[in-house]
Short mmCIF file of C-alpha atoms in Angstrom, two decimals:
data_model
loop_
_atom_site.label_atom_id
_atom_site.label_comp_id
_atom_site.label_asym_id
_atom_site.label_seq_id
_atom_site.Cartn_x
_atom_site.Cartn_y
_atom_site.Cartn_z
CA MET A 400 163.07 59.45 -18.96
CA THR A 401 160.62 61.21 -16.71
CA THR A 402 159.11 64.60 -17.40
CA ALA A 403 161.30 66.06 -14.68
CA GLU A 404 164.40 64.59 -16.30
CA TYR A 405 163.31 65.90 -19.65
CA ASN A 406 162.87 69.38 -18.23
CA LYS A 407 166.28 69.11 -16.62
CA CYS A 408 167.68 68.28 -20.03
CA VAL A 409 166.13 71.49 -21.29
CA ASP A 410 167.87 73.43 -18.54
CA ASP A 411 171.17 71.65 -18.89
CA PHE A 412 171.58 71.13 -22.61
CA SER A 413 169.43 73.52 -24.61
CA ASP A 414 172.07 76.25 -24.37
CA SER A 415 174.85 74.04 -25.64
CA VAL A 416 172.74 72.53 -28.41
CA TYR A 417 171.60 76.00 -29.47
CA ARG A 418 175.17 77.31 -29.40
CA PHE A 419 176.42 74.38 -31.43
CA ILE A 420 173.76 74.81 -34.07
CA LEU A 421 173.94 78.60 -34.11
CA LYS A 422 177.69 78.56 -34.69
CA ASN A 423 177.21 76.20 -37.57
CA LEU A 424 174.17 77.76 -39.21
CA ARG A 425 174.80 81.38 -38.22
CA ASP A 426 171.07 81.96 -38.30
CA GLU A 427 169.27 82.47 -35.01
CA ASP A 428 165.81 81.59 -36.26
CA LYS A 429 166.93 78.41 -37.91
CA ALA A 430 168.98 77.49 -34.87
CA LYS A 431 165.92 77.95 -32.67
CA ASP A 432 163.88 75.79 -35.02
CA VAL A 433 166.48 73.05 -34.87
CA VAL A 434 166.52 73.18 -31.08
CA GLN A 435 162.73 73.01 -30.96
CA ASP A 436 162.63 70.09 -33.36
CA THR A 437 165.41 68.31 -31.51
CA PHE A 438 163.74 68.51 -28.13
CA GLU A 439 160.43 67.48 -29.64
CA LYS A 440 162.10 64.42 -31.12
CA MET A 441 163.55 63.57 -27.74
CA TRP A 442 160.20 64.05 -26.06
CA VAL A 443 158.57 61.69 -28.51
CA LYS A 444 161.22 59.09 -27.71
CA ALA A 445 161.48 60.02 -24.05
CA ALA A 446 160.45 56.56 -22.97
CA ASP A 447 163.41 55.03 -24.80
CA ILE A 448 166.08 57.52 -23.80
CA SER A 449 167.69 57.54 -20.39
CA TYR A 450 168.89 60.77 -18.88
CA PRO A 451 172.62 59.91 -19.12
CA LYS A 452 172.23 59.35 -22.85
CA ALA A 453 170.13 62.43 -23.41
CA LYS A 454 172.91 64.87 -24.18
CA SER A 455 174.43 62.62 -26.78
CA TYR A 456 171.01 62.01 -28.31
CA LEU A 457 170.25 65.72 -28.42
CA PHE A 458 173.49 66.59 -30.17
CA SER A 459 173.08 63.74 -32.60
CA ALA A 460 169.50 64.68 -33.46
CA ALA A 461 170.38 68.35 -33.68
CA TYR A 462 173.38 67.64 -35.89
CA HIS A 463 171.37 65.57 -38.35
CA THR A 464 168.50 68.05 -38.38
CA MET A 465 171.00 70.78 -39.10
CA ILE A 466 172.62 68.83 -41.91
CA ASP A 467 169.21 68.23 -43.46
CA MET A 468 168.48 71.92 -43.22
CA ILE A 469 171.79 72.88 -44.78
CA ARG A 470 171.23 70.50 -47.66
CA LYS A 471 167.74 71.80 -48.18
CA ASP A 472 168.93 75.40 -48.12
CA ARG A 473 171.73 74.56 -50.50
CA ARG A 474 169.25 73.23 -53.00
CA GLN A 475 167.18 76.37 -52.70
CA THR A 476 170.02 78.88 -52.95
CA HIS A 477 170.59 80.26 -56.39
CA PHE A 478 173.78 81.85 -57.47
CA ASP A 479 172.26 85.28 -57.90
CA MET A 480 171.01 85.17 -54.33
CA VAL A 481 174.49 84.79 -52.90
CA LYS A 482 175.73 88.00 -51.40
CA PRO A 483 179.47 88.52 -51.71
CA GLU A 484 179.57 90.36 -48.40
CA ASP A 485 178.43 87.20 -46.66
CA HIS A 486 181.61 85.52 -47.77
CA SER A 487 184.12 88.28 -47.20
CA HIS A 488 185.42 89.77 -44.04
CA THR A 489 185.66 93.50 -43.62
CA GLU A 490 185.28 94.02 -39.91
CA GLN A 491 188.05 94.56 -37.45
CA TYR A 492 189.03 91.76 -35.13
CA ASN A 493 188.83 92.62 -31.49
CA ASP A 494 190.37 89.58 -29.93
CA LEU A 495 191.75 86.16 -30.59
CA ASN A 496 188.42 84.44 -30.04
CA GLU A 497 186.81 86.56 -32.70
CA ILE A 498 189.55 85.66 -35.12
CA LEU A 499 189.16 82.03 -34.25
CA HIS A 500 185.43 82.07 -34.77
CA HIS A 501 185.88 83.69 -38.12
CA ALA A 502 188.42 81.02 -38.99
CA LEU A 503 185.97 78.43 -37.73
CA ASN A 504 183.32 79.73 -40.09
CA GLN A 505 185.66 79.12 -42.97
CA LEU A 506 186.08 75.45 -42.17
CA ALA A 507 184.20 72.80 -44.07
CA GLU A 508 180.94 71.87 -42.36
CA ASP A 509 182.17 68.48 -41.23
CA GLN A 510 185.41 69.87 -39.81
CA ARG A 511 183.60 72.71 -38.07
CA SER A 512 181.04 70.40 -36.49
CA VAL A 513 183.54 67.94 -35.09
CA ILE A 514 185.85 70.66 -33.81
CA MET A 515 182.97 72.37 -32.06
CA LEU A 516 181.82 69.13 -30.52
CA ARG A 517 185.37 68.58 -29.39
CA ASP A 518 186.16 72.05 -28.10
CA TYR A 519 182.75 73.20 -26.93
CA GLU A 520 181.47 70.00 -25.45
CA GLY A 521 184.65 68.03 -24.90
CA TYR A 522 183.35 64.94 -26.62
CA SER A 523 185.73 62.08 -27.34
CA TYR A 524 186.39 60.82 -30.86
CA ARG A 525 184.07 57.95 -30.17
CA GLU A 526 181.25 60.16 -28.92
CA ILE A 527 181.61 62.50 -31.87
CA SER A 528 181.53 59.46 -34.10
CA GLN A 529 178.24 58.38 -32.54
CA ILE A 530 176.76 61.85 -32.82
CA THR A 531 177.75 62.55 -36.39
CA GLY A 532 177.76 59.08 -37.83
CA PHE A 533 181.34 59.43 -39.02
CA SER A 534 183.86 56.70 -38.22
CA GLU A 535 186.33 57.46 -35.45
CA SER A 536 189.09 57.66 -38.04
CA GLN A 537 187.10 60.20 -40.01
CA VAL A 538 186.50 62.25 -36.88
CA LYS A 539 190.20 62.22 -36.12
CA VAL A 540 191.10 63.27 -39.63
CA TYR A 541 188.53 66.11 -39.62
CA ILE A 542 189.83 67.37 -36.31
CA TYR A 543 193.43 67.26 -37.49
CA ARG A 544 192.63 69.06 -40.71
CA GLY A 545 190.50 71.61 -38.94
CA ARG A 546 193.16 72.36 -36.38
CA GLN A 547 195.77 72.74 -39.09
CA HIS A 548 193.52 75.19 -40.90
CA LEU A 549 192.88 77.20 -37.73
CA LYS A 550 196.56 77.29 -36.92
CA LYS A 551 197.46 78.46 -40.40
CA TYR A 552 194.78 81.12 -40.25
CA LEU A 553 196.08 82.37 -36.93
CA GLY A 554 199.62 82.29 -38.29
CA ARG A 555 198.65 84.45 -41.25
CA ILE A 556 196.87 86.96 -39.03
CA GLU A 557 199.82 87.13 -36.66
CA ALA A 558 202.16 87.62 -39.59
CA LEU A 559 199.99 90.51 -40.78
CA VAL A 560 199.94 92.05 -37.33
CA MET B 1492 212.14 8.23 -42.53
CA ASP B 1493 208.48 8.29 -41.60
CA TYR B 1494 209.25 6.06 -38.60
CA LEU B 1495 211.97 8.43 -37.39
CA ASP B 1496 209.76 11.45 -37.89
CA GLY B 1497 206.95 9.75 -35.97
CA GLU B 1498 204.61 9.87 -38.91
CA MET B 1499 203.70 6.13 -38.91
CA SER B 1500 200.62 4.58 -37.40
CA PRO B 1501 200.97 1.79 -34.75
CA ASP B 1502 200.03 -0.82 -37.35
CA GLN B 1503 202.67 0.42 -39.72
CA VAL B 1504 205.27 0.44 -36.92
CA ILE B 1505 204.43 -3.20 -36.03
CA ARG B 1506 204.76 -4.26 -39.65
CA LEU B 1507 208.05 -2.31 -39.96
CA MET B 1508 209.47 -4.04 -36.89
CA SER B 1509 208.54 -7.50 -38.18
CA PHE B 1510 210.12 -6.62 -41.50
CA LEU B 1511 213.31 -5.46 -39.78
CA LYS B 1512 213.49 -8.75 -37.86
CA GLU B 1513 213.50 -10.57 -41.12
CA ASN B 1514 216.11 -8.17 -42.52
CA PRO B 1515 218.71 -7.48 -39.83
CA ASP B 1516 220.98 -5.58 -42.22
CA LEU B 1517 218.28 -2.98 -42.77
CA LYS B 1518 217.71 -2.79 -39.04
CA THR B 1519 221.35 -1.82 -38.55
CA GLU B 1520 220.98 0.87 -41.15
CA LEU B 1521 217.93 2.29 -39.33
CA GLU B 1522 219.84 2.38 -36.06
CA GLU B 1523 222.53 4.46 -37.72
CA PHE B 1524 219.87 6.97 -38.70
CA GLU B 1525 218.58 7.11 -35.14
CA GLU B 1526 221.95 8.25 -33.89
CA ILE B 1527 221.73 11.40 -35.99
CA ASN B 1528 220.09 13.98 -33.70
CA ILE B 1529 220.47 17.73 -34.12
CA GLU B 1530 220.03 19.74 -30.95
CA PRO B 1531 218.95 23.45 -31.32
CA ASP B 1532 221.64 25.80 -30.16
CA LYS B 1533 220.90 28.72 -27.85
CA LYS B 1534 222.15 31.56 -29.94
CA ILE B 1535 220.10 34.77 -29.88
CA PHE B 1536 219.62 37.68 -32.27
CA GLU B 1537 221.25 40.55 -30.48
CA SER B 1538 220.07 43.29 -32.84
CA LYS B 1539 216.39 43.04 -32.06
CA ILE B 1540 216.30 46.63 -30.87
CA THR B 1541 217.27 47.84 -34.31
CA LEU B 1542 214.16 46.28 -35.75
CA LYS B 1543 211.77 47.96 -33.33
CA LYS B 1544 209.86 51.05 -34.38
CA ARG B 1545 210.71 54.16 -32.46
CA PHE B 1546 208.81 57.38 -32.20
CA VAL B 1547 210.79 60.06 -33.83
CA VAL B 1548 209.67 63.65 -34.07
CA ASN B 1549 210.75 65.47 -37.16
CA ASP B 1550 209.57 68.33 -39.33
CA SER B 1551 207.32 66.10 -41.39
CA ASN B 1552 205.31 64.76 -38.45
CA PHE B 1553 205.64 67.80 -36.20
CA ASP B 1554 202.08 68.98 -36.92
CA ASP B 1555 200.72 65.55 -36.10
CA PHE B 1556 202.56 65.56 -32.79
CA CYS B 1557 201.33 69.07 -31.99
CA ILE B 1558 197.70 68.15 -32.59
CA ALA B 1559 198.01 64.76 -30.93
CA SER B 1560 199.54 66.49 -27.93
CA LEU B 1561 196.65 68.96 -27.71
CA GLU B 1562 194.06 66.23 -28.19
CA GLY B 1563 195.67 64.07 -25.52
CA ASP B 1564 196.42 61.33 -27.98
CA LEU B 1565 200.10 60.90 -27.00
CA ASN B 1566 201.09 58.34 -24.41
CA GLU B 1567 203.60 59.20 -21.74
CA GLU B 1568 206.61 58.08 -23.74
CA GLU B 1569 205.52 59.96 -26.83
CA ALA B 1570 204.73 63.10 -24.84
CA THR B 1571 208.16 63.06 -23.26
CA LEU B 1572 209.78 62.51 -26.63
CA PHE B 1573 207.83 65.42 -28.09
CA GLN B 1574 208.71 67.75 -25.22
CA ASN B 1575 212.37 66.86 -25.55
CA TRP B 1576 212.23 67.51 -29.27
CA LEU B 1577 210.63 70.91 -28.68
CA GLN B 1578 213.40 71.84 -26.28
CA GLU B 1579 215.93 70.96 -28.92
CA ASN B 1580 214.01 73.00 -31.55
CA PRO B 1581 212.98 76.31 -29.94
CA LEU B 1582 211.86 77.72 -33.30
CA LYS B 1583 209.07 75.16 -33.34
CA VAL B 1584 207.79 76.21 -29.93
CA LYS B 1585 206.08 79.27 -31.38
CA GLU B 1586 204.34 77.12 -33.92
CA PHE B 1587 203.16 74.79 -31.20
CA GLU B 1588 201.85 77.82 -29.30
CA LEU B 1589 199.77 78.71 -32.35
CA TYR B 1590 198.21 75.28 -32.18
CA LYS B 1591 197.42 75.85 -28.55
CA LYS B 1592 195.66 79.07 -29.44
CA ALA B 1593 193.65 77.36 -32.15
CA ARG B 1594 191.28 75.80 -29.66
CA ILE B 1595 187.83 77.27 -29.77
CA ILE B 1596 186.69 78.85 -26.54
CA PRO B 1597 182.93 78.50 -26.09
CA GLU B 1598 181.01 81.72 -26.27
CA LYS B 1599 178.34 82.55 -23.75
CA ILE B 1600 175.31 81.86 -25.88
CA THR B 1601 172.08 80.98 -24.14
CA PHE B 1602 168.81 79.68 -25.45
CA ASP B 1603 166.16 82.05 -24.14
CA PHE B 1604 163.13 79.96 -24.97
CA LYS B 1605 163.58 77.10 -22.57
CA SER B 1606 160.10 77.54 -21.21
CA THR B 1607 158.66 76.67 -24.61
CA LEU B 1608 160.50 73.37 -24.56
CA LYS B 1609 159.48 72.29 -21.10
CA LYS B 1610 156.67 69.87 -20.49
CA SER B 1611 154.15 69.83 -17.70
CA SER B 1612 154.15 66.79 -15.50
CA GLY B 1613 150.55 66.06 -16.49
CA GLY B 1614 151.35 64.96 -19.96
CA ARG B 1615 152.54 66.11 -23.30
CA ILE B 1616 152.13 69.48 -24.86
CA PHE B 1617 151.92 69.65 -28.57
CA THR B 1618 153.58 72.32 -30.59
CA PRO B 1619 151.37 73.84 -33.27
CA LYS B 1620 153.03 71.60 -35.82
CA VAL B 1621 152.30 68.43 -33.89
CA TRP B 1622 148.89 69.71 -32.91
CA GLY B 1623 148.09 70.04 -36.56
CA TYR B 1624 148.70 66.37 -37.13
CA PHE B 1625 146.62 65.55 -34.10
CA SER B 1626 143.80 67.72 -35.38
CA ALA B 1627 143.80 65.92 -38.69
CA ALA B 1628 143.74 62.58 -36.91
CA ALA B 1629 140.95 63.78 -34.66
CA SER B 1630 138.90 64.78 -37.68
CA ILE B 1631 139.15 61.30 -39.06
CA ILE B 1632 138.25 59.85 -35.68
CA ILE B 1633 135.19 62.04 -35.47
CA LEU B 1634 134.04 61.02 -38.92
CA ILE B 1635 134.43 57.37 -38.06
CA ALA B 1636 132.65 57.89 -34.78
CA LEU B 1637 129.76 59.68 -36.40
CA TYR B 1638 129.48 56.91 -38.91
CA ILE B 1639 129.37 54.34 -36.14
CA PHE B 1640 126.77 56.18 -34.12
CA ILE B 1641 124.67 57.05 -37.07
CA SER B 1642 124.75 53.59 -38.45
CA GLN B 1643 123.59 52.18 -35.11
CA PRO B 1644 120.79 54.44 -34.04
CA GLY B 1645 119.26 51.74 -31.93
CA ALA B 1646 116.65 51.11 -34.46
CA ASN B 1647 115.78 47.70 -35.63
CA GLU B 1648 114.54 46.99 -39.03
CA ASN B 1649 111.02 48.02 -38.27
CA THR B 1650 111.75 51.16 -36.32
CA VAL B 1651 109.95 54.16 -37.61
CA ILE B 1652 112.30 57.07 -37.93
CA SER B 1653 109.60 59.54 -38.53
CA GLU B 1654 105.99 59.41 -39.16
CA ILE B 1655 104.83 62.45 -40.90
CA ILE B 1656 101.37 63.40 -41.72
CA THR B 1657 100.88 66.29 -43.96
CA ASP B 1658 97.80 68.35 -43.42
CA THR B 1659 97.67 69.81 -46.79
CA THR B 1660 99.15 67.34 -49.16
CA THR B 1661 98.64 63.99 -50.56
CA ILE B 1662 101.11 62.08 -52.53
CA GLU B 1663 100.26 60.38 -55.63
CA THR B 1664 102.43 58.45 -57.91
CA LYS B 1665 102.47 59.87 -61.28
CA PRO B 1666 100.63 57.93 -63.93
CA GLN B 1667 102.97 56.39 -66.37
CA THR B 1668 100.99 57.96 -69.10
CA SER B 1669 101.69 61.46 -67.97
CA PRO B 1670 103.03 63.59 -70.74
CA GLU B 1671 105.25 65.56 -68.37
CA PRO B 1672 108.77 64.50 -67.64
CA GLN B 1673 109.06 62.42 -64.56
CA THR B 1674 111.12 63.74 -61.71
CA LYS B 1675 113.38 61.69 -59.56
CA THR B 1676 112.39 61.94 -55.93
CA GLU B 1677 114.91 61.38 -53.17
CA VAL B 1678 113.16 59.72 -50.31
CA GLU B 1679 113.82 56.61 -48.36
CA LYS B 1680 114.93 53.48 -50.05
CA GLU B 1681 112.31 50.90 -50.80
CA ASN B 1682 109.87 51.79 -48.07
CA ILE B 1683 107.63 54.54 -49.29
CA PRO B 1684 104.17 53.18 -49.84
CA PHE B 1685 103.22 55.27 -52.78
CA ASN B 1686 99.97 54.50 -54.35
CA LYS B 1687 99.63 52.82 -57.57
CA PRO B 1688 98.99 54.99 -60.59
CA GLY B 1689 95.59 56.48 -60.51
CA ASP B 1690 95.09 56.15 -56.79
CA SER B 1691 94.73 59.63 -55.35
CA LYS B 1692 93.53 58.63 -51.92
CA GLN B 1693 94.84 60.76 -49.08
CA GLN B 1694 97.32 58.87 -47.05
CA LYS B 1695 100.10 58.91 -44.52
CA ILE B 1696 103.67 58.79 -45.52
CA LYS B 1697 105.86 56.53 -43.44
CA LEU B 1698 109.57 56.67 -43.72
CA ARG B 1699 111.15 53.56 -42.47
CA SER B 1700 114.74 52.73 -41.85
CA ASN B 1701 116.89 49.71 -41.99
CA ASN B 1702 119.69 49.40 -39.52
CA ILE B 1703 121.93 51.36 -41.77
CA ILE B 1704 120.63 54.53 -43.27
CA GLU B 1705 121.95 54.59 -46.69
CA LYS B 1706 122.48 57.53 -48.87
CA PRO B 1707 119.10 58.54 -50.17
CA VAL B 1708 118.59 56.96 -53.50
CA ILE B 1709 116.21 57.47 -56.31
CA THR B 1710 113.58 54.86 -56.06
CA GLN B 1711 110.36 55.96 -57.57
CA ASP B 1712 109.11 58.54 -59.86
CA VAL B 1713 106.28 60.35 -58.16
CA ASN B 1714 104.19 63.34 -58.58
CA ILE B 1715 103.05 65.07 -55.44
CA VAL B 1716 99.94 67.11 -55.54
CA PRO B 1717 98.19 69.34 -53.08
CA ASP B 1718 95.18 67.99 -51.40
CA LYS B 1719 91.65 68.63 -52.54
CA SER B 1720 92.14 68.67 -56.21
CA ASN B 1721 94.90 71.23 -56.27
CA ARG B 1722 96.98 68.97 -58.43
CA LEU B 1723 100.39 70.22 -59.25
CA THR B 1724 101.27 70.43 -62.80
CA LYS B 1725 105.02 70.42 -62.19
CA PRO B 1726 107.05 67.56 -60.80
CA VAL B 1727 108.30 68.30 -57.29
CA THR B 1728 110.48 66.71 -54.70
CA ILE B 1729 109.84 66.10 -51.07
CA GLU B 1730 111.72 68.16 -48.52
CA LEU B 1731 111.82 66.65 -45.10
CA THR B 1732 111.87 69.10 -42.24
CA LEU B 1733 111.49 68.49 -38.56
CA ASN B 1734 107.77 68.83 -38.41
CA LYS B 1735 106.21 68.47 -41.77
CA ILE B 1736 106.56 67.65 -45.36
CA ARG B 1737 106.39 70.58 -47.65
CA LEU B 1738 106.16 70.71 -51.32
CA LYS B 1739 108.77 72.62 -53.15
CA GLU B 1740 109.55 72.97 -56.75
CA ILE B 1741 113.10 71.88 -56.42
CA ASN B 1742 114.94 68.91 -57.67
CA THR B 1743 117.35 68.17 -54.85
CA LEU B 1744 116.88 67.21 -51.26
CA PRO B 1745 118.21 69.99 -49.03
CA GLU B 1746 121.01 69.19 -46.64
CA LYS B 1747 118.86 69.96 -43.63
CA SER B 1748 116.59 67.15 -44.57
CA ILE B 1749 119.45 64.74 -44.59
CA LEU B 1750 120.55 65.93 -41.19
CA VAL B 1751 117.14 65.37 -39.77
CA ALA B 1752 116.95 61.95 -41.27
CA LEU B 1753 120.28 61.10 -39.64
CA VAL B 1754 119.11 61.91 -36.13
CA PRO B 1755 118.56 58.57 -34.48
CA VAL B 1756 115.11 59.13 -33.18
CA LYS B 1757 112.88 56.15 -32.69
CA ASN B 1758 109.73 58.02 -33.02
CA PHE B 1759 109.53 61.29 -34.76
CA GLU B 1760 106.53 62.49 -32.80
CA VAL B 1761 108.40 61.88 -29.58
CA PHE B 1762 111.27 63.76 -31.07
CA GLU B 1763 108.94 66.59 -31.93
CA ASN B 1764 107.62 66.84 -28.41
CA THR B 1765 111.04 66.59 -26.82
CA TYR B 1766 112.55 69.34 -28.87
CA SER B 1767 109.58 71.58 -29.38
CA GLY B 1768 110.26 75.26 -29.20
CA LEU B 1769 113.88 74.89 -30.30
CA THR B 1770 115.51 76.05 -33.44
CA LEU B 1771 116.84 73.57 -35.89
CA SER B 1772 120.44 73.95 -34.68
CA GLN B 1773 119.34 73.68 -31.05
CA LYS B 1774 117.43 70.53 -31.84
CA ALA B 1775 120.44 69.09 -33.55
CA VAL B 1776 122.72 69.96 -30.62
CA LYS B 1777 120.34 68.60 -28.04
CA SER B 1778 119.78 65.46 -30.00
CA PHE B 1779 123.53 64.99 -30.50
CA LYS B 1780 124.24 65.41 -26.81
CA SER B 1781 121.46 63.16 -25.62
CA GLU B 1782 121.78 60.39 -28.16
CA ILE B 1783 125.54 60.28 -28.67
CA LEU B 1784 127.04 61.82 -25.57
CA MET B 1785 124.33 60.28 -23.39
CA GLU B 1786 123.77 63.47 -21.45
CA GLU B 1787 120.62 63.95 -19.44
CA LYS B 1788 118.14 65.80 -21.57
CA ASP B 1789 117.09 68.16 -18.80
CA LYS B 1790 120.62 69.36 -18.29
CA ILE B 1791 121.56 69.90 -21.89
CA ASN B 1792 122.35 73.41 -23.05
CA PRO B 1793 121.22 73.34 -26.67
CA ASP B 1794 123.02 76.59 -27.47
CA VAL B 1795 126.52 75.24 -26.94
CA LEU B 1796 128.27 72.52 -28.85
CA THR B 1797 131.99 72.67 -28.19
CA LEU B 1798 134.89 71.02 -29.91
CA TRP B 1799 135.24 69.13 -26.69
CA ASP B 1800 131.82 67.54 -27.26
CA ILE B 1801 132.77 66.56 -30.79
CA ALA B 1802 136.10 65.18 -29.67
CA ASP B 1803 134.38 63.28 -26.89
CA ALA B 1804 132.04 61.74 -29.41
CA GLY B 1805 135.04 60.80 -31.53
CA ILE B 1806 136.75 59.07 -28.63
CA ARG B 1807 133.57 57.19 -27.74
CA GLY B 1808 133.38 56.02 -31.31
CA ILE B 1809 136.94 54.79 -31.28
CA ASN B 1810 136.36 53.00 -27.99
CA LYS B 1811 133.38 51.32 -29.54
CA ILE B 1812 135.30 50.26 -32.61
CA ILE B 1813 138.48 48.91 -31.09
CA GLY B 1814 137.48 48.23 -27.53
CA TRP B 1815 139.86 50.71 -25.90
CA LYS B 1816 138.98 52.65 -22.80
CA MET B 1817 140.18 56.08 -23.80
CA GLU B 1818 138.92 59.16 -22.04
CA LEU B 1819 139.01 62.88 -22.52
CA ASP B 1820 139.82 64.90 -19.45
CA LYS B 1821 139.53 68.54 -18.55
CA GLU B 1822 141.70 70.35 -16.07
CA TYR B 1823 140.45 73.49 -14.39
CA ASP B 1824 142.23 76.11 -12.33
CA GLU B 1825 141.01 77.48 -9.03
CA ASN B 1826 138.69 79.90 -10.79
CA GLY B 1827 137.11 77.16 -12.77
CA ASP B 1828 138.73 78.20 -16.02
CA LEU B 1829 139.75 75.47 -18.39
CA LEU B 1830 143.49 74.86 -18.18
CA ALA B 1831 144.03 71.87 -20.39
CA LEU B 1832 142.32 69.25 -22.43
CA GLY B 1833 143.61 65.76 -22.09
CA PHE B 1834 143.36 62.43 -23.78
CA ASP B 1835 144.07 59.48 -21.60
CA SER B 1836 144.37 55.81 -22.38
CA ASN B 1837 146.38 52.83 -21.28
CA ILE B 1838 148.72 53.39 -24.19
CA ILE B 1839 149.14 57.13 -24.54
CA SER B 1840 148.38 60.19 -22.52
CA LEU B 1841 148.15 63.53 -24.29
CA TYR B 1842 147.38 66.96 -22.94
CA HIS B 1843 146.89 70.29 -24.58
CA THR B 1844 147.12 73.43 -22.50
CA MET B 1845 144.67 76.14 -23.34
CA ASN B 1846 145.79 79.60 -24.30
CA LYS B 1847 144.85 82.28 -21.82
#
C-alpha cells in the first residue's frame, strides 16, 4: 500500500471505524484512541496490506483493540464505581433510531458488534467472521439473537405507546 | 457357486473344467444352476416425493424466516413460500414489520482528526508513543556508537594521549615505610612511570593509552608532593584537566577528567593549541564534531551541539558496526527552517516532522 492509498484509507474508512468503535464503547476519547492505534497498526504493516483489503483489516484491528480495551476496563472497574444511571434509561425517545440505538446498547458485546458490522457496513457473514474471529455459524447465531432482541424491544416500546 | 459368481481364478476354472470332464454327472448339475438367472424388474418407488424435505413456515420457525428474509438468506423458493405464508397469516405481517424496523440505520458520525492519521509522502511520522520507543532505541545506538568511537581513537599502542608537564609539582611514590595511610590514585593503567620509593627527582608524567581505554583502575599507591621541598603530608589524587595536573586533596577522579581522557587526541599539546581559548564544553563539542562527525575544524561552531549531531554520531556508529549505509537527512522549507528529520536506509525510511 502506498502512502497515497493509506491516506485515502484515512479519508474513506476512519469515519466508519470510529463510528463502529464509538457505538460499542460509548466513549469518544477511547474510540479516538482505538482509531489512532488501528491506523498506526495498518501503517506499520502497510507494505503487507493491499488497498482492497484495508477496510477489512482496519475493522478487524479496531475490533480486537476494542475488545482488549473492554476487557482491560472490566478488570479495572469495581462495583462501587458503577453508576446506576449509566445502566438505566430515563430520557425520552425522539425517534425510532434513538430507540434502536438504545436497544443496541443493551445487546451483548458480540451481538452488538456483529449487528453493527452487518447493518452499518453491510459485511457478509464471512467477512464478519474474518473481522471478529468468530465462525460463520457463530456470526449467524449472534445476528439472529440480536435481531430477535431488537425486535422484542421495539415490540415492547410500541406496546407501551 | 464361486464359478457362477465369477469369483474363481483362471487356474481354478481350468481345474474345475477338467474335473467336470471326468465327472459328467456333476457337469449336468452345474448346467442346471446356470439356467437360473434372475433379471431385475423395472418397478419404481412412486412415493419418493413424500420422503423429500419441504420448507414449511409455521409459528415455531416464523422468526427464523423473518430474519433470514431480512438477511437475504432465503432462496427464491423459500422467499416465495414465506411471502405466501404471510399472506395467509396477516396477523404475522405486523411482527415481520417490527423485524424490518429493527435494522440499525447508521448515524452520521465523523472522525474529525483525520489529519493526525495521515502520513506525508516522504516517510513515516511517529506518534509520541512510537517516537518514545524510537528515542529509547536511539539512546542505545548512541551509547554503542560512542563506545565504538571512543574505543578506536586512532591511537596505536604507543600513542600518547596527553603529555603533561606540571610546573609546580613533582610526583613521588610514597615510601612503603610511610606511617600515613596510602591513598589509591586513579590514573592510567600500567603506564605511569612513578619513581621508585625514595626517588624525588622532578619528572614528566606521561599518560599512555592502549587501543582501548579502560575504566581507570587503581594501580599504584603514590604520594604527590609539591615541588621544591613542599612535600605534602596528606595523600592526594591526581585530577586531570585540559592543561595541567593539579593537586587536590580529594579521593576520587572528577568526571571532567574522565571526559578529557576520553577525547581521542593523539597529542595533547596539539589538542591544547587547537582548542585554546575555548571553555571546557566548547572544547568537548569541537573535539566531538571534528573527531567523530569529521567536520572541518574551521567551520565548527563550538557553542552548538544538537540532538541531530548526537543522532548522526549514533548512526555512524551503527554503520560502522553492521556495515549498513544509513543516513540522517534534514528537510528545510523555503525559509530555511527545519521541517523534518529523517533516517534513511535500504531497509527502512523514517521521518519525524518538527513542531512549529
